[in-house]
Structures are given as structure tokens and as C-alpha cells.
Amino acid sequence: MPKQSVTYVGMLWLLAASVVVMLPFALHLPLWLIPVVLFTAGWRLWVLAGGASQPQTWVKAVLAATGIGGLWLSGLQFPSLEAMSALLLLGFAFKSLEAIQRRDALVVIFSGYFLVALHFLYAQTLLAGGYGVFSLVVLTGALIGTQQSVAEFSTWQQVRFNLRLAGTMLLLCLPLMLVLFVFAPRLAPLWSLPTLSNQAKTGVSDQMTPGDIAQLSQSSELAFRVTFKGERPEQKQLYWRGLVLNHFDGQAWKQFAQTYDPLQINDVVRKEFALRSDQVQQQGAAVAYDVVYEKTGQPWLFTLTPALTLGGADVLQAADYRVMATQPLQAPLLLSAVSYPQSARDLSLAPWLRDLALQLPDSGDTRSRELAQRWRATVANEQAYIDKVLAHFREQQFHYTLRPPLLGEKDTIDAFLFDAQRGFCAHYAGSFVFLMRAAGIPARVVVGYQGGEWNTKGNYLSVHQYDAHAWTEVWQAGKGWVQIDPTAVISPERVEQGLAAAVQAEGSFLENEHFSLRNVTWLNGVRGQWDALQYGWQRWVLGYDGATQLALLQQLLGEISWWRVGAFVGFLMLAITLGWGLLLGLARRKVHEAREHQLYRRFCSTLAKRGVVRATGQTPGDFALQAANAFPAQAAVIAEFTRVYEALCYAPQVNAGAYRQLQRLLRQLRF
């Protein structure tokens, strides 16, 4: 075999590295890519073992065409990030089939390094970061294994040696990595990351039908975390506004009559629906907080209303007081906000906003319309009418449930108010707004999250998908928009203690998540600690942006200037270089005892414990005769051990099997 060819052991390293690198992609891309890796690497191993010949060019062409066809049949969109990733993974798998020379192995390994970085486009959790480090160690071990091997090592000794050397190399790179992470300029990307086409959007949707939020509330996925910079508001005050639904078509509540994609919504907000600061009369105490949002594929950012100061991210604020990111969230996002929940909003309502807040379909839900008009005629003012509607919810047989009945495809408001009378927050919010509008009172549905779980380990609030909620706002003269939550009338426990307490008797909380850690009470402490670690990772590592970097530099250097930063970084680089030199110098000064001498020293130590001590300058042969005379029963083992040892010392060619023979003979040396 040519000197630069990949050995059988080297191919095993490539197989292990390929599986480790590709395994996490199975959560996002077609699962059959993993068997393809095993098949191609196995074929290559079979070739090296002499069981098959190297595949010809036409075979490779057929395999490539079949792989591309498989990707097309998998339903991936072209072009898209997943399609490009899958093609790269397919090439990564097929390249191992023709990894004949060491340079081919280098292509596979360097592609693996790129794939490790690529996976962070899909997952940026602490666990994904740890797995990425593990992948780098295995890839670097494969790089070492395909370039060199120590003949006297057994297979497992070689594996341990390669992994230990790979880990040492990465540890030596750690100081340089930290310097680059902390001090490298945080530049904006040259292009935006395209939306993952197969990534299902999670969280609150841009429309609401009866039962939608009830389904969302069966998920324990994290939505966002909040750190308050002052006193934490009471649980019942934590209404995290996402977006406002103004248009009702008889079945679903939507933002507007026309459906917009996220980019179109941005244009509408900028040109026609932007927030006017003069519409807010600031009142009450400020609530300052930082929020880290999970990736959702949606642009909605959830804040306490109204959020008057925002920083740390490029956002838009709409006239209905929603906060939006300029792009759908494909990665965690850190936002700093200051809200004034007691402020008065829109004391004078613009005509176009009034029209939005009074819209109803031309027909349908006749019984509800007639009920609203009849009640309105019996009371003196709007506030009395609002109280009457809320009293109806409280006094009649309405129930709060995660298992609402189906309401049909039309007249859903009538079906809920007069027939079912069992529903979730979306039912109560939608029907309440309908009754307000039918009586000529401007009202709208607000969707977002309510409450959250306080983490005592990290002193922050975790808001999950099961905290999703819908409530309402009613416009009143002299007060502006007033928040009213009809769900709180039916089930006060929902806003005071959370969803789990509200449906405890029903037993429907997370009933579909049988393996959720929340069902294991004694693990709550472990879950809270892990969540705190994950939050720290997101906030201080993933959230390390230009503003955070500037604050750190000011803390370290005081006045910021290019020469100060350059001098400080230069000093750190010099210190790292000197540290490397010192460590490498000490490593070279170490005397590494040959493996055969280590085993012979253990042989002599074993005999010395039985009273046979080797004299200084005594040859191995003479010492073997002395030991054999002292222990005739072990004479054969002693003689054979000495013979193999002398052969290893003086033979011109090292025999790796001899080391294993010495270890076996040493184990046989029993007294």
C-alpha cells in the first residue's frame, strides 16, 4: 500500500468522526443520511480489507444521482438552507468512499469542521455547544489518527492517545479563542440568514380560532426568559403583549382583513401603522427588564405594555403597541426594555383605529348581536354594559377548560355563548370583543403570554408556551385603551397562580407530554439549575453583542480608543505566545520512557516484592536466572518475558504484538 494511503485504522477514525458530526443533523434533515454514511464508510473498509474493489467512476455517478434524487423526494425546497446543508452532508458521506490518499481524508475532516459550525444555525443551546466541542475533539483525533500511529500502542491505547492529544491541542487554543470572542469587532452580517423552510413556526400565531391557544398551551417549550432590573411585578400583572387581532371574519380573528407575510407587515408598520409617542401619557412606575427570546420563526416580541424604551435589537413598534423584530427569529434574541404599565394610551382614538376596533362581519351570530343590543339598551353607560357582560360570564354556567368542544364552522360566537359555555381564553376574549363591538364599543383581542415561572436559582422568569394567553382591550373616553381579561372573571387562578392551578381538577395540564420533567416533582430543582445554566449561556455568550462588548471594554480600559484596545490585545497575544512556548518547552524536556522499559520495570518491581531484587548493572539475562532459581514454578514465564523484552530492545523492527505479549506474561506472573 502506498505510504500516503489511508490505513484501515485511519478509515475507522474517519467513520467515527463522520457519524459524530452528522448525528445531530438527524434532528433537522432526512434521517437516511446517517445510513448513507455508514454504508459508504463500510464499503471503503471492505475495500481496505480486500473484500471488494474500489468503486468505478460510473458507480460513483449513480450513487451521487441516487442521493440527489433522495433529497428531492424528501421534500426539501431548492434553494434553501436545508437543501444546501443536505447536499453538503451527502458530499461529506460520499467523499469517504474514495478516501484513498491522506489528502482525501483531510478533505473529509476539514469538511467535518465546517459542518460542526453549520449545525449552530439549527441549534445554539448549551448542550449543542458541548456536543460541538466533543465533535471537534473527535475530528482532531481523526486528523491525528490518519496522519500517524504509534506502533507499540494497542488499539485502545492509540485511541486514548489520539483523543488526549486532540483535547490538549484544543485546550491550548482556548486562550486565543477567548481573546477573539471578547475583542473581535461585532460586525453586522453581510447578508441575512434565510428562513429554514422545514422549521415549523412555534409560539403565538398571527391569527386565532377557538381552541388554537388551548393546543399551544399543551406544550412546555420555552418562549422567553426575563430578568427584572428592579422589583418584580405581581404575577397577575405580567401580561406579555405579542400582537393585536383586529379583524373577525366569522371564524378567526386576524390582524387585518388582508393577510401579510412578515416583510409586508414591516412595510405596513413603517408606513401606515407606526407608533406615535404623543399618544402615550406616561404614568406610574417604570418596569425595566431584559428579555431573551427563543427562536420561533415569528417576528413577535413580547413585552409589558407600553414598552417606551427598547434597546439591544433592531425592532419596530406599531400603533397598537406591539413590538416586532425586523426579521423572523431564527436565533435567540436579547432585548432590553422599559415599560410603564399604568400609562394611558390613545386618549383620543384616531378614526381609522376606531374603524378597526368596531369591525364585524355583515352577517352571522345573530343571537349574540341581538343580546348585545338588548343589554346595551338597558344600561346607562358603557362601563355598566361592560360590567353586565362580565357578570354574565361570572354568574352563568361558564367553565374554563383545556378541552373545549367543537363549535362548528359558522356562528361560533353563538355556539359558545348559548350552547357550549365551555372554553379557553381565546373563547372568552373573542366573544367578549364581539359583544363589545356589537354594542358599538371599540374593542380588540390581544394575544401573548400571561405570567411565567420564577426560577429561584437564577432570579429570572421563564415563560413557556403553556403560558400563552388571550385577553382584550376596550377603548373608553377619558381613559383610552383599558385592559380587560374576561378569563380572570371565570378562572382567577389562571392569572394569579398559572395554568396548572387553573386546570388542576380537570387534570389536562400537559396531558400529552408523558415524559416531561415537570411531571417528576423531585427533579424540579435539577431542572431549575439546568435552565439557569442555559439562560446564562444565552445571555452572556449568545447575547454578547456590540453594546455588551463596548460596556466590557469601558470597564476594563476606561476610555476607549483604538490604541488602548490594540495595546491590550497585543499584550494578551504576547502572554499567550509566551505561555505556549513555556508549555511546549517543558513538554519537550520530559523524558518519555519506552513502553517495553515501563513493562520491564513493573516486572522487576513485582519480583522485588517477593525478595528478588535486581542489582544495579545486572543484565536482564542474569536477573532472569536469579529469579528462576528463586521461583522454579514461574521459571518459564520469567524466561519468556525476558526473551521478548530483549527482542524489543535490540530487534531492528518493532513488533506491536510483542507489547501485548509482555502484558499477558506479566499478568501470568503469580506467586
XYZ file of C-alpha atoms in Angstrom:
671
model
C 0.000 0.000 0.000
C 1.425 3.461 -0.855
C 2.927 5.334 2.043
C 0.371 8.166 1.827
C -2.670 5.892 1.673
C -5.319 5.881 4.373
C -4.888 2.817 6.583
C -7.634 0.568 7.881
C -7.361 2.157 11.338
C -7.387 5.632 9.774
C -10.589 4.740 7.946
C -12.150 3.651 11.237
C -11.321 7.105 12.607
C -12.990 8.727 9.589
C -16.082 6.582 10.102
C -16.331 7.535 13.783
C -15.805 11.234 13.025
C -18.397 11.178 10.229
C -21.072 9.620 12.440
C -20.365 12.027 15.318
C -20.534 15.068 13.034
C -23.678 14.027 11.168
C -25.662 12.645 14.102
C -27.172 15.973 15.331
C -28.343 16.817 11.797
C -30.724 13.857 12.010
C -32.979 16.101 14.132
C -33.316 18.609 11.291
C -32.543 16.855 7.992
C -33.527 13.496 6.399
C -32.638 10.661 8.762
C -31.497 8.390 5.932
C -28.293 10.424 5.557
C -26.826 8.585 8.581
C -27.162 5.092 6.994
C -25.578 6.532 3.849
C -22.501 7.482 5.888
C -22.298 4.018 7.416
C -22.770 2.360 4.017
C -20.075 4.357 2.231
C -17.575 4.053 5.075
C -18.318 0.336 5.410
C -17.745 -0.151 1.698
C -14.404 1.626 1.995
C -13.419 -0.574 4.948
C -14.386 -3.643 2.917
C -12.135 -2.437 0.106
C -9.214 -1.991 2.507
C -9.813 -5.479 3.900
C -9.578 -6.906 0.383
C -13.216 -7.970 0.162
C -14.170 -5.607 -2.673
C -12.623 -3.394 -5.304
C -12.617 0.386 -5.409
C -15.913 1.619 -6.992
C -15.561 2.789 -10.548
C -16.496 6.233 -11.808
C -19.908 5.175 -13.132
C -20.773 3.625 -9.756
C -19.933 6.906 -8.013
C -22.049 8.799 -10.539
C -25.030 6.506 -9.897
C -24.619 6.915 -6.130
C -24.457 10.711 -6.460
C -27.560 10.805 -8.689
C -29.421 8.498 -6.308
C -28.501 10.692 -3.342
C -29.677 13.877 -5.072
C -32.886 12.108 -6.078
C -33.386 11.051 -2.473
C -33.048 14.655 -1.345
C -35.611 15.749 -3.912
C -38.042 13.029 -2.796
C -37.527 14.112 0.824
C -39.487 17.276 0.074
C -36.653 19.760 0.582
C -37.138 23.078 -1.157
C -34.486 24.234 -3.620
C -32.836 26.568 -2.985
C -32.976 26.593 0.817
C -30.609 26.303 3.730
C -31.715 22.725 4.449
C -31.187 21.674 0.846
C -27.692 23.143 0.767
C -26.897 21.553 4.132
C -28.198 18.178 2.978
C -26.113 18.372 -0.211
C -23.030 19.162 1.820
C -23.743 16.235 4.152
C -24.257 13.946 1.170
C -20.926 15.020 -0.322
C -19.326 14.540 3.084
C -20.645 10.958 3.151
C -19.692 10.058 -0.411
C -16.202 11.540 -0.101
C -15.273 8.872 2.451
C -15.959 6.251 -0.247
C -12.990 7.495 -2.249
C -10.761 8.420 0.679
C -7.721 6.603 -0.698
C -4.916 9.072 -0.090
C -4.354 11.054 3.080
C -5.243 14.234 1.247
C -8.733 12.742 0.657
C -9.015 12.126 4.381
C -8.044 15.758 5.010
C -10.905 16.914 2.757
C -13.355 14.786 4.768
C -12.039 16.058 8.117
C -11.940 19.736 7.121
C -15.487 19.396 5.752
C -16.413 17.988 9.145
C -15.068 21.106 10.866
C -17.295 23.214 8.629
C -20.321 21.020 9.383
C -19.775 21.444 13.134
C -20.082 25.202 12.635
C -23.062 24.731 10.292
C -25.054 22.910 12.948
C -25.112 26.063 15.082
C -27.501 27.519 12.500
C -30.011 24.941 13.751
C -29.287 24.822 17.488
C -27.396 27.227 19.755
C -28.153 25.707 23.145
C -25.586 24.926 25.807
C -25.990 21.234 25.003
C -25.347 21.903 21.308
C -22.219 23.848 22.265
C -20.940 20.970 24.390
C -21.615 18.485 21.609
C -19.802 20.769 19.174
C -16.691 20.681 21.378
C -16.925 16.881 21.566
C -17.182 16.749 17.746
C -14.074 18.916 17.422
C -12.134 16.561 19.708
C -13.176 13.512 17.667
C -12.390 15.252 14.354
C -8.973 16.329 15.600
C -8.384 12.791 16.877
C -9.266 11.508 13.401
C -6.847 14.025 11.891
C -4.090 12.650 14.130
C -5.124 9.041 13.501
C -4.991 9.358 9.719
C -1.562 11.011 9.800
C 0.351 8.905 12.312
C 0.208 5.868 14.594
C 2.413 4.605 17.408
C 3.403 1.014 16.633
C 3.888 -0.056 20.227
C 0.353 1.041 21.199
C -2.594 -1.301 21.232
C -5.796 -0.135 19.515
C -7.330 1.298 22.686
C -4.038 2.886 23.717
C -3.869 4.583 20.324
C -7.452 5.820 20.685
C -6.736 7.249 24.135
C -3.515 8.831 22.900
C -5.198 10.499 19.904
C -8.133 11.826 21.930
C -5.860 13.055 24.730
C -3.602 14.828 22.225
C -6.629 16.317 20.431
C -8.055 17.576 23.722
C -4.702 19.085 24.676
C -4.464 20.892 21.339
C -7.926 22.368 21.762
C -7.175 23.435 25.332
C -4.077 25.236 24.091
C -6.309 27.088 21.613
C -8.771 28.118 24.348
C -6.972 31.364 25.408
C -6.762 32.525 21.789
C -10.433 31.694 21.273
C -11.422 33.754 24.321
C -9.399 36.757 23.133
C -11.009 36.613 19.692
C -14.501 36.178 21.161
C -14.185 39.082 23.593
C -12.265 41.600 21.470
C -13.068 40.853 17.816
C -15.426 43.556 16.435
C -19.088 42.508 16.478
C -19.868 43.379 12.869
C -23.324 43.125 11.354
C -23.735 40.214 8.906
C -23.197 40.934 5.232
C -26.432 39.097 4.451
C -29.407 37.832 6.425
C -29.934 34.181 7.247
C -32.744 32.692 5.144
C -35.686 31.196 6.980
C -35.454 27.448 7.453
C -38.176 26.135 5.183
C -38.889 22.954 7.147
C -38.817 24.629 10.548
C -42.344 24.753 11.915
C -43.189 28.137 13.353
C -43.786 27.911 17.061
C -45.475 30.142 19.566
C -48.316 32.588 19.092
C -49.695 32.694 15.549
C -50.856 35.752 13.602
C -54.491 34.620 13.828
C -56.712 32.962 16.425
C -59.543 30.488 16.125
C -61.333 28.849 19.068
C -59.045 26.187 20.528
C -55.790 27.405 18.952
C -54.237 28.690 22.160
C -55.581 25.668 24.050
C -53.474 23.456 21.770
C -50.442 25.710 22.213
C -50.878 25.510 25.970
C -50.201 21.769 25.855
C -46.534 22.478 25.045
C -43.833 23.037 27.668
C -41.380 24.575 25.183
C -39.690 27.739 26.364
C -40.870 31.026 24.819
C -38.579 33.550 26.541
C -36.835 34.429 29.803
C -36.980 37.745 31.639
C -34.587 39.331 34.124
C -36.056 42.295 36.003
C -33.694 45.114 36.923
C -35.810 46.149 39.879
C -38.720 44.759 41.827
C -40.611 42.002 40.046
C -44.285 42.846 39.304
C -47.011 40.624 40.721
C -47.927 37.532 38.757
C -51.356 38.894 37.802
C -49.722 41.982 36.258
C -47.492 40.037 33.872
C -49.327 40.378 30.567
C -46.740 39.919 27.802
C -48.218 41.568 24.719
C -47.391 39.979 21.370
C -49.802 41.254 18.746
C -53.309 42.612 18.354
C -56.073 40.928 16.366
C -58.482 43.471 14.921
C -60.383 41.659 12.156
C -63.041 38.967 12.690
C -64.312 37.053 9.642
C -66.854 34.912 11.489
C -64.415 32.113 12.309
C -60.947 33.512 13.024
C -59.509 36.687 14.499
C -56.744 38.211 12.370
C -54.523 41.274 12.450
C -56.092 42.879 9.407
C -58.579 41.970 6.712
C -55.678 41.263 4.373
C -53.080 38.609 5.194
C -49.474 39.826 5.184
C -46.176 37.992 5.389
C -43.580 39.291 7.912
C -41.824 41.579 5.412
C -45.131 43.090 4.293
C -46.118 43.651 7.931
C -42.856 45.561 8.396
C -43.746 47.861 5.496
C -47.285 48.394 6.809
C -45.991 49.282 10.278
C -43.341 51.665 8.961
C -45.611 53.483 6.503
C -49.116 53.338 7.935
C -49.179 51.788 11.397
C -46.213 53.186 13.293
C -46.399 54.063 16.983
C -46.806 57.733 17.836
C -45.148 58.588 21.150
C -47.520 61.541 21.698
C -50.384 59.064 22.047
C -48.955 57.783 25.348
C -49.434 59.668 28.589
C -46.675 58.245 30.763
C -47.843 57.369 34.282
C -46.789 55.173 37.176
C -43.541 53.388 37.981
C -41.207 52.070 35.315
C -40.502 48.346 34.927
C -37.033 47.712 33.460
C -36.105 44.233 32.262
C -34.046 42.187 29.800
C -35.700 39.505 27.675
C -34.026 36.618 25.841
C -36.435 35.250 23.214
C -36.168 31.739 21.802
C -36.175 31.259 18.049
C -39.733 30.825 16.772
C -39.717 31.662 13.067
C -42.029 34.553 14.015
C -41.190 38.270 14.371
C -43.304 38.921 17.502
C -41.506 40.190 20.604
C -43.426 40.011 23.871
C -43.246 42.955 26.265
C -45.234 44.606 29.006
C -47.436 47.386 27.593
C -46.469 50.031 26.733
C -42.733 49.489 26.170
C -41.407 53.032 25.722
C -37.656 52.344 25.741
C -36.132 49.493 23.746
C -32.518 48.607 23.098
C -30.189 45.841 22.023
C -32.061 44.800 18.863
C -33.472 46.266 15.664
C -37.222 46.417 16.315
C -40.425 48.092 15.150
C -43.253 49.477 17.296
C -46.761 49.557 15.898
C -49.673 51.850 16.660
C -51.369 49.038 18.604
C -48.291 48.899 20.924
C -46.909 45.624 19.666
C -43.122 45.213 19.348
C -41.725 43.335 16.351
C -38.320 42.198 15.171
C -37.438 43.240 11.637
C -36.767 39.582 10.773
C -38.358 36.323 11.980
C -36.433 34.937 14.936
C -34.081 32.214 13.696
C -31.804 32.514 16.743
C -32.172 33.665 20.357
C -32.546 37.447 20.665
C -31.719 39.703 23.622
C -33.851 42.826 24.123
C -33.681 45.452 26.869
C -36.948 47.252 27.619
C -38.536 49.755 29.965
C -42.338 49.672 30.262
C -44.893 51.848 32.039
C -47.938 49.568 32.516
C -50.040 52.266 34.201
C -49.748 54.730 31.326
C -52.810 55.993 29.468
C -52.855 55.108 25.760
C -54.744 56.747 22.912
C -56.874 59.169 24.918
C -58.095 60.392 21.539
C -58.753 57.495 19.162
C -57.930 58.045 15.507
C -60.872 57.358 13.159
C -59.085 54.565 11.293
C -58.218 52.842 14.589
C -61.834 53.182 15.689
C -62.997 51.565 12.461
C -60.598 48.643 13.057
C -61.885 48.227 16.606
C -65.565 48.192 15.552
C -65.354 45.820 12.565
C -67.725 42.848 12.466
C -68.910 40.595 9.638
C -72.039 41.776 7.850
C -73.978 38.726 8.999
C -73.785 35.747 11.306
C -74.026 35.167 15.086
C -77.477 36.742 15.144
C -78.298 35.742 18.706
C -75.145 37.376 20.068
C -75.799 40.594 18.159
C -79.347 40.810 19.467
C -78.191 40.062 23.028
C -75.593 42.847 22.900
C -78.054 45.413 21.589
C -80.682 44.416 24.165
C -78.247 44.660 27.078
C -76.856 47.973 25.861
C -80.334 49.450 25.795
C -80.933 48.530 29.444
C -77.860 50.247 30.963
C -76.928 53.894 31.318
C -73.343 53.894 30.042
C -70.567 51.838 28.512
C -68.979 50.900 31.845
C -72.273 49.485 33.073
C -72.553 47.449 29.889
C -69.017 46.076 30.348
C -69.848 45.122 33.932
C -73.040 43.408 32.782
C -71.190 41.248 30.250
C -68.547 40.264 32.795
C -71.248 39.480 35.351
C -72.924 37.214 32.792
C -69.688 35.236 32.413
C -69.288 35.016 36.169
C -72.857 34.107 37.112
C -73.833 31.705 34.356
C -72.546 28.144 33.877
C -69.376 29.061 32.024
C -66.324 26.853 32.574
C -62.609 27.283 31.879
C -61.187 24.177 30.203
C -58.329 22.927 28.036
C -60.784 20.517 26.421
C -63.261 22.847 24.698
C -65.963 21.321 22.482
C -66.052 21.957 18.744
C -68.153 24.967 17.757
C -68.690 24.280 14.075
C -67.673 26.387 11.093
C -70.129 29.282 11.429
C -71.906 31.204 14.172
C -69.104 30.214 16.545
C -69.816 33.088 18.943
C -73.460 31.991 19.292
C -72.394 28.365 19.754
C -70.081 29.317 22.600
C -72.253 31.858 24.428
C -75.564 29.990 24.246
C -74.699 26.307 23.836
C -71.213 25.125 24.824
C -70.295 27.652 27.535
C -67.010 25.762 27.969
C -63.828 27.208 26.593
C -60.327 28.540 26.916
C -59.053 32.123 26.973
C -59.489 32.506 23.202
C -63.215 31.733 23.501
C -63.789 34.287 26.252
C -61.661 37.020 24.671
C -63.210 36.581 21.225
C -66.802 36.507 22.451
C -66.252 39.473 24.784
C -64.852 41.644 21.984
C -67.730 40.577 19.724
C -70.269 41.674 22.340
C -68.461 44.999 22.782
C -68.365 45.746 19.068
C -71.959 44.667 18.577
C -72.874 47.334 21.163
C -70.791 49.999 19.383
C -67.862 49.969 21.828
C -64.336 49.808 20.264
C -62.554 46.666 21.436
C -59.824 44.314 20.243
C -58.205 40.960 21.055
C -54.635 40.895 22.377
C -52.605 37.673 22.288
C -49.352 36.893 24.012
C -48.423 35.252 27.307
C -49.521 35.721 30.881
C -47.463 35.021 33.995
C -44.430 32.761 33.961
C -42.391 30.518 36.250
C -39.938 32.173 38.638
C -36.527 30.463 38.706
C -35.073 30.838 42.195
C -31.670 29.511 41.053
C -31.098 32.367 38.628
C -33.641 35.007 39.777
C -35.410 35.294 36.445
C -38.806 34.488 34.934
C -39.282 31.651 32.440
C -42.305 31.963 30.155
C -43.351 28.788 28.344
C -45.778 28.041 25.555
C -48.357 26.835 28.054
C -48.434 30.422 29.365
C -49.947 31.564 26.036
C -52.998 33.734 26.661
C -55.571 35.974 25.009
C -57.207 38.986 26.621
C -58.965 42.149 25.455
C -58.702 45.916 25.365
C -61.703 48.235 25.348
C -61.460 51.903 24.427
C -63.243 54.295 26.795
C -63.465 58.069 26.571
C -61.132 59.783 29.009
C -59.289 56.515 29.762
C -58.039 55.332 26.388
C -57.385 51.621 25.961
C -58.308 49.697 29.104
C -57.138 46.111 29.558
C -59.892 43.644 30.465
C -59.306 39.912 30.864
C -62.639 38.033 30.869
C -60.764 34.795 31.649
C -59.855 36.247 35.058
C -63.585 36.503 35.816
C -64.187 32.832 35.010
C -60.938 31.476 36.471
C -58.984 33.882 38.715
C -56.437 31.106 39.375
C -55.256 31.365 35.761
C -53.769 34.850 36.192
C -52.827 34.559 39.861
C -51.292 31.067 40.037
C -50.841 29.915 36.455
C -52.419 27.445 34.069
C -51.522 24.324 36.090
C -53.529 25.571 39.066
C -56.464 26.639 36.880
C -56.971 23.174 35.343
C -55.737 21.064 38.249
C -59.142 19.491 38.878
C -59.516 18.706 35.190
C -56.061 17.066 35.004
C -55.437 18.373 31.496
C -52.204 20.308 32.087
C -49.537 18.954 29.692
C -51.548 15.742 29.417
C -49.864 14.863 26.093
C -46.305 15.262 27.385
C -45.941 11.988 29.256
C -42.164 12.249 29.604
C -41.979 15.882 30.660
C -39.693 16.529 33.643
C -42.461 18.711 35.064
C -44.326 15.525 35.906
C -41.457 14.462 38.203
C -41.629 16.744 41.234
C -38.308 15.751 42.795
C -36.473 16.777 39.610
C -37.711 20.376 39.756
C -34.507 21.535 41.455
C -32.306 19.892 38.807
C -34.496 21.285 36.037
C -34.283 24.783 37.514
C -30.491 24.617 37.821
C -30.071 23.419 34.241
C -32.419 26.126 32.991
C -30.364 28.726 34.871
C -27.170 27.470 33.179
C -28.866 27.595 29.785
C -30.066 31.149 30.430
C -26.563 32.247 31.387
C -25.249 30.728 28.151
C -27.844 32.552 26.068
C -27.464 35.888 27.802
C -23.696 36.146 28.176
C -22.476 34.105 25.199
C -25.174 34.218 22.513
C -26.211 37.694 23.666
C -22.686 39.107 23.570
C -23.286 41.901 21.050
C -21.652 45.213 20.238
C -23.253 47.052 23.161
C -22.160 44.386 25.658
C -18.652 44.397 24.205
C -18.416 48.184 24.485
C -19.547 48.077 28.127
C -16.937 45.418 28.937
C -14.140 47.365 27.225
C -15.089 50.503 29.122
C -14.969 48.544 32.357
C -11.538 47.100 31.527
C -9.856 50.079 29.855
C -11.817 53.119 30.918
C -11.570 55.453 27.943
C -11.998 53.557 24.679
C -9.560 54.224 21.854
C -8.034 52.116 19.109
C -4.520 52.316 20.538
C -5.698 51.254 24.009
C -7.603 48.270 22.659
C -4.759 47.347 20.296
C -2.147 47.565 23.049
C -4.242 45.470 25.445
C -4.954 42.788 22.822
C -1.281 42.794 21.811
C -0.269 42.241 25.427
C -2.698 39.320 25.720
C -1.420 37.773 22.480
C 2.176 38.096 23.700
C 1.231 36.453 27.007
C -0.475 33.596 25.170
C 2.561 33.103 22.909
C 4.922 33.030 25.883
C 2.629 30.597 27.672
C 2.601 28.304 24.660
C 6.379 28.444 24.426
C 6.774 27.643 28.098
C 4.382 24.707 27.976
C 5.897 23.272 24.804
C 9.406 23.687 26.227
C 8.509 21.838 29.400
C 6.847 19.114 27.377
C 9.967 18.599 25.285
C 12.128 18.342 28.406
C 10.097 15.445 29.729
C 11.769 12.063 29.280
C 9.259 9.625 27.849
C 10.128 6.078 28.892
C 9.647 3.473 26.180
C 6.744 1.105 26.629
C 8.928 -2.007 26.921
C 11.019 -0.390 29.684
C 7.855 0.530 31.610
C 6.714 -3.086 31.483
C 10.139 -4.406 32.477
C 10.247 -2.023 35.443
C 6.875 -3.403 36.591
C 8.332 -6.925 36.134
C 11.299 -6.106 38.381
C 9.038 -4.402 40.939
C 6.818 -7.498 41.144
C 9.831 -9.739 41.826
C 11.316 -7.263 44.308
C 8.171 -7.537 46.413
C 8.933 -11.295 46.678
C 12.526 -10.660 47.780
C 14.363 -10.923 44.432
C 15.936 -7.526 43.796
C 17.790 -6.700 40.603
C 21.264 -5.316 41.237
C 22.483 -2.142 39.558
C 24.147 -3.082 36.269
C 22.776 -6.624 36.281
C 21.789 -7.786 32.804
C 18.225 -8.942 32.134
C 19.506 -12.441 31.385
C 21.399 -12.774 34.676
C 18.432 -11.379 36.603
C 16.153 -13.902 34.864
C 18.360 -16.794 36.010
C 18.377 -15.431 39.584
C 14.587 -15.122 39.603
C 14.059 -18.552 38.025
C 16.197 -20.188 40.720
C 14.174 -18.425 43.401
C 10.797 -19.307 41.841
C 11.091 -22.540 39.816
C 7.332 -22.691 39.236
C 7.469 -19.358 37.375
C 10.733 -20.066 35.537
C 9.087 -20.469 32.111
C 7.143 -17.210 32.411
C 10.234 -15.329 33.636
C 12.384 -16.667 30.804
C 9.794 -15.894 28.123
C 9.193 -12.374 29.447
C 12.950 -11.676 29.412
C 13.323 -13.072 25.880
C 10.527 -10.881 24.469
C 11.854 -7.839 26.316
C 15.388 -8.300 24.915
C 13.938 -8.782 21.439
C 12.085 -5.477 21.719
C 15.240 -3.746 22.945
C 17.524 -4.999 20.213
C 15.344 -6.087 17.278
C 15.624 -3.731 14.294
C 11.857 -3.742 13.674
C 9.241 -3.141 16.369
C 6.547 -5.771 16.729
C 3.363 -4.272 18.230
C 2.137 -7.731 19.196
C 5.143 -8.174 21.457
C 3.869 -5.478 23.800
C 0.608 -7.300 24.255
C 2.603 -10.500 24.879
C 4.600 -8.774 27.625
C 1.383 -7.572 29.274
C -0.041 -11.118 29.134
C 3.102 -12.646 30.638
C 3.151 -10.015 33.362
C -0.413 -10.954 34.335
C 0.662 -14.623 34.469
C 3.420 -13.861 36.956
C 1.676 -15.154 40.066
C 3.124 -16.428 43.342
